[in-house]
């Protein structure tokens, strides 16, 4: 082992010991958001509007935001929160660091307007979620019966 290698290893050990975000070996990317989607579904729609639900889990050390949703199935997809009995259009949902965003019945949801075809339970709808930092994440929403309502926890 030459002096340079020894010095590099020593520096690496110091960095590891001080728990810096930059790794010594691999890509050395900062610890950003780490997004996973689960429990996605769409209740079978009535008419040409539908809602959609899912959970976004962020196991990264940095928060993110769900800024928009798009899908070829609908003319327009918006994101809504429910305040009391009223739905309200929001521009973004926070996905906290080491936390989750729940879109669930009676609360925040996606809203699909101007459906381009009739959807029935058993169908699948592809949706693109757009995150401020994580970029575009594709997800399949299975269409469930109109009353379907899973419990997350
Ligand atoms: Cu709505």
PDB file of C-alpha atoms in Angstrom, residues 4-140:
ATOM      1  CA  UNK A   4      -1.564   8.046  -1.151  1.00  0.00           C
ATOM      2  CA  UNK A   5      -3.872   5.053  -0.809  1.00  0.00           C
ATOM      3  CA  UNK A   6      -3.325   5.003   2.908  1.00  0.00           C
ATOM      4  CA  UNK A   7      -4.198   8.695   3.122  1.00  0.00           C
ATOM      5  CA  UNK A   8      -7.326   8.193   1.031  1.00  0.00           C
ATOM      6  CA  UNK A   9      -8.480   5.340   3.233  1.00  0.00           C
ATOM      7  CA  UNK A  10      -7.820   7.394   6.342  1.00  0.00           C
ATOM      8  CA  UNK A  11      -9.838  10.304   4.939  1.00  0.00           C
ATOM      9  CA  UNK A  12     -12.624   7.918   4.070  1.00  0.00           C
ATOM     10  CA  UNK A  13     -12.737   6.500   7.574  1.00  0.00           C
ATOM     11  CA  UNK A  14     -12.900  10.012   9.016  1.00  0.00           C
ATOM     12  CA  UNK A  15     -15.773  10.899   6.683  1.00  0.00           C
ATOM     13  CA  UNK A  16     -17.640   7.715   7.549  1.00  0.00           C
ATOM     14  CA  UNK A  17     -17.127   8.285  11.259  1.00  0.00           C
ATOM     15  CA  UNK A  18     -18.516  11.798  11.037  1.00  0.00           C
ATOM     16  CA  UNK A  19     -21.583  10.495   9.154  1.00  0.00           C
ATOM     17  CA  UNK A  20     -21.341  12.928   6.271  1.00  0.00           C
ATOM     18  CA  UNK A  21     -23.895  12.493   3.511  1.00  0.00           C
ATOM     19  CA  UNK A  22     -21.342  11.943   0.778  1.00  0.00           C
ATOM     20  CA  UNK A  23     -20.360   8.298   0.527  1.00  0.00           C
ATOM     21  CA  UNK A  24     -16.771   7.167   0.147  1.00  0.00           C
ATOM     22  CA  UNK A  25     -17.228   4.457  -2.432  1.00  0.00           C
ATOM     23  CA  UNK A  26     -20.433   4.613  -4.496  1.00  0.00           C
ATOM     24  CA  UNK A  27     -22.043   7.488  -6.384  1.00  0.00           C
ATOM     25  CA  UNK A  28     -21.707   9.930  -3.491  1.00  0.00           C
ATOM     26  CA  UNK A  29     -25.134  11.454  -4.056  1.00  0.00           C
ATOM     27  CA  UNK A  30     -26.737  13.382  -1.235  1.00  0.00           C
ATOM     28  CA  UNK A  31     -29.529  11.684   0.654  1.00  0.00           C
ATOM     29  CA  UNK A  32     -32.575  12.891  -1.305  1.00  0.00           C
ATOM     30  CA  UNK A  33     -36.182  11.772  -1.204  1.00  0.00           C
ATOM     31  CA  UNK A  34     -36.812   8.050  -1.766  1.00  0.00           C
ATOM     32  CA  UNK A  35     -40.358   7.660  -3.066  1.00  0.00           C
ATOM     33  CA  UNK A  36     -42.481   4.496  -3.191  1.00  0.00           C
ATOM     34  CA  UNK A  37     -46.130   4.182  -4.125  1.00  0.00           C
ATOM     35  CA  UNK A  38     -48.487   1.641  -2.587  1.00  0.00           C
ATOM     36  CA  UNK A  39     -52.179   0.859  -2.247  1.00  0.00           C
ATOM     37  CA  UNK A  40     -53.196   2.678  -5.429  1.00  0.00           C
ATOM     38  CA  UNK A  41     -56.760   2.270  -6.675  1.00  0.00           C
ATOM     39  CA  UNK A  42     -59.626   3.967  -8.454  1.00  0.00           C
ATOM     40  CA  UNK A  43     -63.212   3.244  -7.443  1.00  0.00           C
ATOM     41  CA  UNK A  44     -65.289   2.341 -10.499  1.00  0.00           C
ATOM     42  CA  UNK A  45     -66.434   5.720 -11.790  1.00  0.00           C
ATOM     43  CA  UNK A  46     -69.976   6.833 -12.423  1.00  0.00           C
ATOM     44  CA  UNK A  47     -70.152   9.153 -15.413  1.00  0.00           C
ATOM     45  CA  UNK A  48     -67.034  10.807 -16.794  1.00  0.00           C
ATOM     46  CA  UNK A  49     -65.353  11.696 -13.496  1.00  0.00           C
ATOM     47  CA  UNK A  50     -63.303   9.499 -11.223  1.00  0.00           C
ATOM     48  CA  UNK A  51     -61.256   9.767  -8.072  1.00  0.00           C
ATOM     49  CA  UNK A  52     -57.990   8.028  -7.295  1.00  0.00           C
ATOM     50  CA  UNK A  53     -56.217   7.092  -4.087  1.00  0.00           C
ATOM     51  CA  UNK A  54     -52.761   5.911  -3.071  1.00  0.00           C
ATOM     52  CA  UNK A  55     -50.034   6.214  -0.477  1.00  0.00           C
ATOM     53  CA  UNK A  56     -46.669   7.819  -1.190  1.00  0.00           C
ATOM     54  CA  UNK A  57     -43.963   6.692   1.213  1.00  0.00           C
ATOM     55  CA  UNK A  58     -40.756   8.699   1.428  1.00  0.00           C
ATOM     56  CA  UNK A  59     -37.961   6.802   3.158  1.00  0.00           C
ATOM     57  CA  UNK A  60     -35.400   9.458   2.252  1.00  0.00           C
ATOM     58  CA  UNK A  61     -34.073  12.191   4.471  1.00  0.00           C
ATOM     59  CA  UNK A  62     -35.426  14.995   2.320  1.00  0.00           C
ATOM     60  CA  UNK A  63     -39.042  16.019   1.756  1.00  0.00           C
ATOM     61  CA  UNK A  64     -40.651  16.142  -1.664  1.00  0.00           C
ATOM     62  CA  UNK A  65     -43.859  17.481  -3.180  1.00  0.00           C
ATOM     63  CA  UNK A  66     -46.448  15.890  -5.432  1.00  0.00           C
ATOM     64  CA  UNK A  67     -47.007  18.749  -7.838  1.00  0.00           C
ATOM     65  CA  UNK A  68     -49.235  17.242 -10.525  1.00  0.00           C
ATOM     66  CA  UNK A  69     -50.775  14.096 -11.941  1.00  0.00           C
ATOM     67  CA  UNK A  70     -51.359  13.215 -15.572  1.00  0.00           C
ATOM     68  CA  UNK A  71     -53.029  10.294 -17.323  1.00  0.00           C
ATOM     69  CA  UNK A  72     -54.006   9.427 -20.868  1.00  0.00           C
ATOM     70  CA  UNK A  73     -57.378   8.298 -19.520  1.00  0.00           C
ATOM     71  CA  UNK A  74     -58.606  11.783 -18.631  1.00  0.00           C
ATOM     72  CA  UNK A  75     -58.627  15.271 -20.139  1.00  0.00           C
ATOM     73  CA  UNK A  76     -57.517  16.668 -16.825  1.00  0.00           C
ATOM     74  CA  UNK A  77     -56.291  15.350 -13.488  1.00  0.00           C
ATOM     75  CA  UNK A  78     -56.231  17.597 -10.455  1.00  0.00           C
ATOM     76  CA  UNK A  79     -55.301  17.070  -6.827  1.00  0.00           C
ATOM     77  CA  UNK A  80     -57.812  17.929  -4.137  1.00  0.00           C
ATOM     78  CA  UNK A  81     -58.032  18.024  -0.404  1.00  0.00           C
ATOM     79  CA  UNK A  82     -61.296  17.767   1.472  1.00  0.00           C
ATOM     80  CA  UNK A  83     -62.071  20.404   4.064  1.00  0.00           C
ATOM     81  CA  UNK A  84     -65.263  19.556   5.903  1.00  0.00           C
ATOM     82  CA  UNK A  85     -67.642  18.518   3.112  1.00  0.00           C
ATOM     83  CA  UNK A  86     -65.920  20.615   0.444  1.00  0.00           C
ATOM     84  CA  UNK A  87     -63.237  19.654  -2.025  1.00  0.00           C
ATOM     85  CA  UNK A  88     -60.528  22.156  -2.640  1.00  0.00           C
ATOM     86  CA  UNK A  89     -58.025  22.217  -5.480  1.00  0.00           C
ATOM     87  CA  UNK A  90     -54.438  22.342  -4.221  1.00  0.00           C
ATOM     88  CA  UNK A  91     -51.278  23.065  -6.183  1.00  0.00           C
ATOM     89  CA  UNK A  92     -49.117  20.494  -4.363  1.00  0.00           C
ATOM     90  CA  UNK A  93     -49.103  17.928  -1.594  1.00  0.00           C
ATOM     91  CA  UNK A  94     -46.136  17.614   0.771  1.00  0.00           C
ATOM     92  CA  UNK A  95     -44.411  14.266   1.066  1.00  0.00           C
ATOM     93  CA  UNK A  96     -42.417  14.711   4.275  1.00  0.00           C
ATOM     94  CA  UNK A  97     -38.947  13.243   4.805  1.00  0.00           C
ATOM     95  CA  UNK A  98     -39.264   9.793   6.391  1.00  0.00           C
ATOM     96  CA  UNK A  99     -43.013  10.145   6.163  1.00  0.00           C
ATOM     97  CA  UNK A 100     -45.937   9.555   3.885  1.00  0.00           C
ATOM     98  CA  UNK A 101     -48.685  11.230   1.940  1.00  0.00           C
ATOM     99  CA  UNK A 102     -52.031   9.459   2.116  1.00  0.00           C
ATOM    100  CA  UNK A 103     -54.612  10.018  -0.548  1.00  0.00           C
ATOM    101  CA  UNK A 104     -57.643   8.265   0.884  1.00  0.00           C
ATOM    102  CA  UNK A 105     -61.405   8.324   0.903  1.00  0.00           C
ATOM    103  CA  UNK A 106     -62.894  11.330   2.624  1.00  0.00           C
ATOM    104  CA  UNK A 107     -59.573  13.165   2.476  1.00  0.00           C
ATOM    105  CA  UNK A 108     -57.007  14.123  -0.144  1.00  0.00           C
ATOM    106  CA  UNK A 109     -57.436  12.537  -3.558  1.00  0.00           C
ATOM    107  CA  UNK A 110     -56.752  12.722  -7.261  1.00  0.00           C
ATOM    108  CA  UNK A 111     -59.621  13.774  -9.463  1.00  0.00           C
ATOM    109  CA  UNK A 112     -59.900  12.623 -13.073  1.00  0.00           C
ATOM    110  CA  UNK A 113     -62.096  14.756 -15.276  1.00  0.00           C
ATOM    111  CA  UNK A 114     -63.305  14.017 -18.778  1.00  0.00           C
ATOM    112  CA  UNK A 115     -62.671  10.258 -18.830  1.00  0.00           C
ATOM    113  CA  UNK A 116     -61.954   9.066 -22.339  1.00  0.00           C
ATOM    114  CA  UNK A 117     -63.421   5.603 -21.914  1.00  0.00           C
ATOM    115  CA  UNK A 118     -65.734   3.671 -19.660  1.00  0.00           C
ATOM    116  CA  UNK A 119     -63.870   2.010 -16.794  1.00  0.00           C
ATOM    117  CA  UNK A 120     -64.996  -1.104 -14.973  1.00  0.00           C
ATOM    118  CA  UNK A 121     -63.701  -2.968 -11.931  1.00  0.00           C
ATOM    119  CA  UNK A 122     -60.779  -5.108 -13.112  1.00  0.00           C
ATOM    120  CA  UNK A 123     -59.410  -2.474 -15.504  1.00  0.00           C
ATOM    121  CA  UNK A 124     -56.085  -0.750 -14.960  1.00  0.00           C
ATOM    122  CA  UNK A 125     -55.332   2.915 -15.469  1.00  0.00           C
ATOM    123  CA  UNK A 126     -51.796   4.228 -15.863  1.00  0.00           C
ATOM    124  CA  UNK A 127     -51.054   7.467 -14.159  1.00  0.00           C
ATOM    125  CA  UNK A 128     -47.924   9.601 -13.964  1.00  0.00           C
ATOM    126  CA  UNK A 129     -47.200  11.311 -10.694  1.00  0.00           C
ATOM    127  CA  UNK A 130     -44.928  14.339 -10.933  1.00  0.00           C
ATOM    128  CA  UNK A 131     -42.738  15.114  -7.951  1.00  0.00           C
ATOM    129  CA  UNK A 132     -40.761  18.290  -7.457  1.00  0.00           C
ATOM    130  CA  UNK A 133     -37.515  16.428  -6.741  1.00  0.00           C
ATOM    131  CA  UNK A 134     -38.090  12.796  -7.680  1.00  0.00           C
ATOM    132  CA  UNK A 135     -39.480  13.643 -11.109  1.00  0.00           C
ATOM    133  CA  UNK A 136     -42.028  11.440 -12.834  1.00  0.00           C
ATOM    134  CA  UNK A 137     -43.198   8.196 -11.254  1.00  0.00           C
ATOM    135  CA  UNK A 138     -45.545   5.902 -13.180  1.00  0.00           C
ATOM    136  CA  UNK A 139     -48.160   3.956 -11.305  1.00  0.00           C
ATOM    137  CA  UNK A 140     -50.982   1.590 -12.288  1.00  0.00           C
TER     138      UNK A 140
END
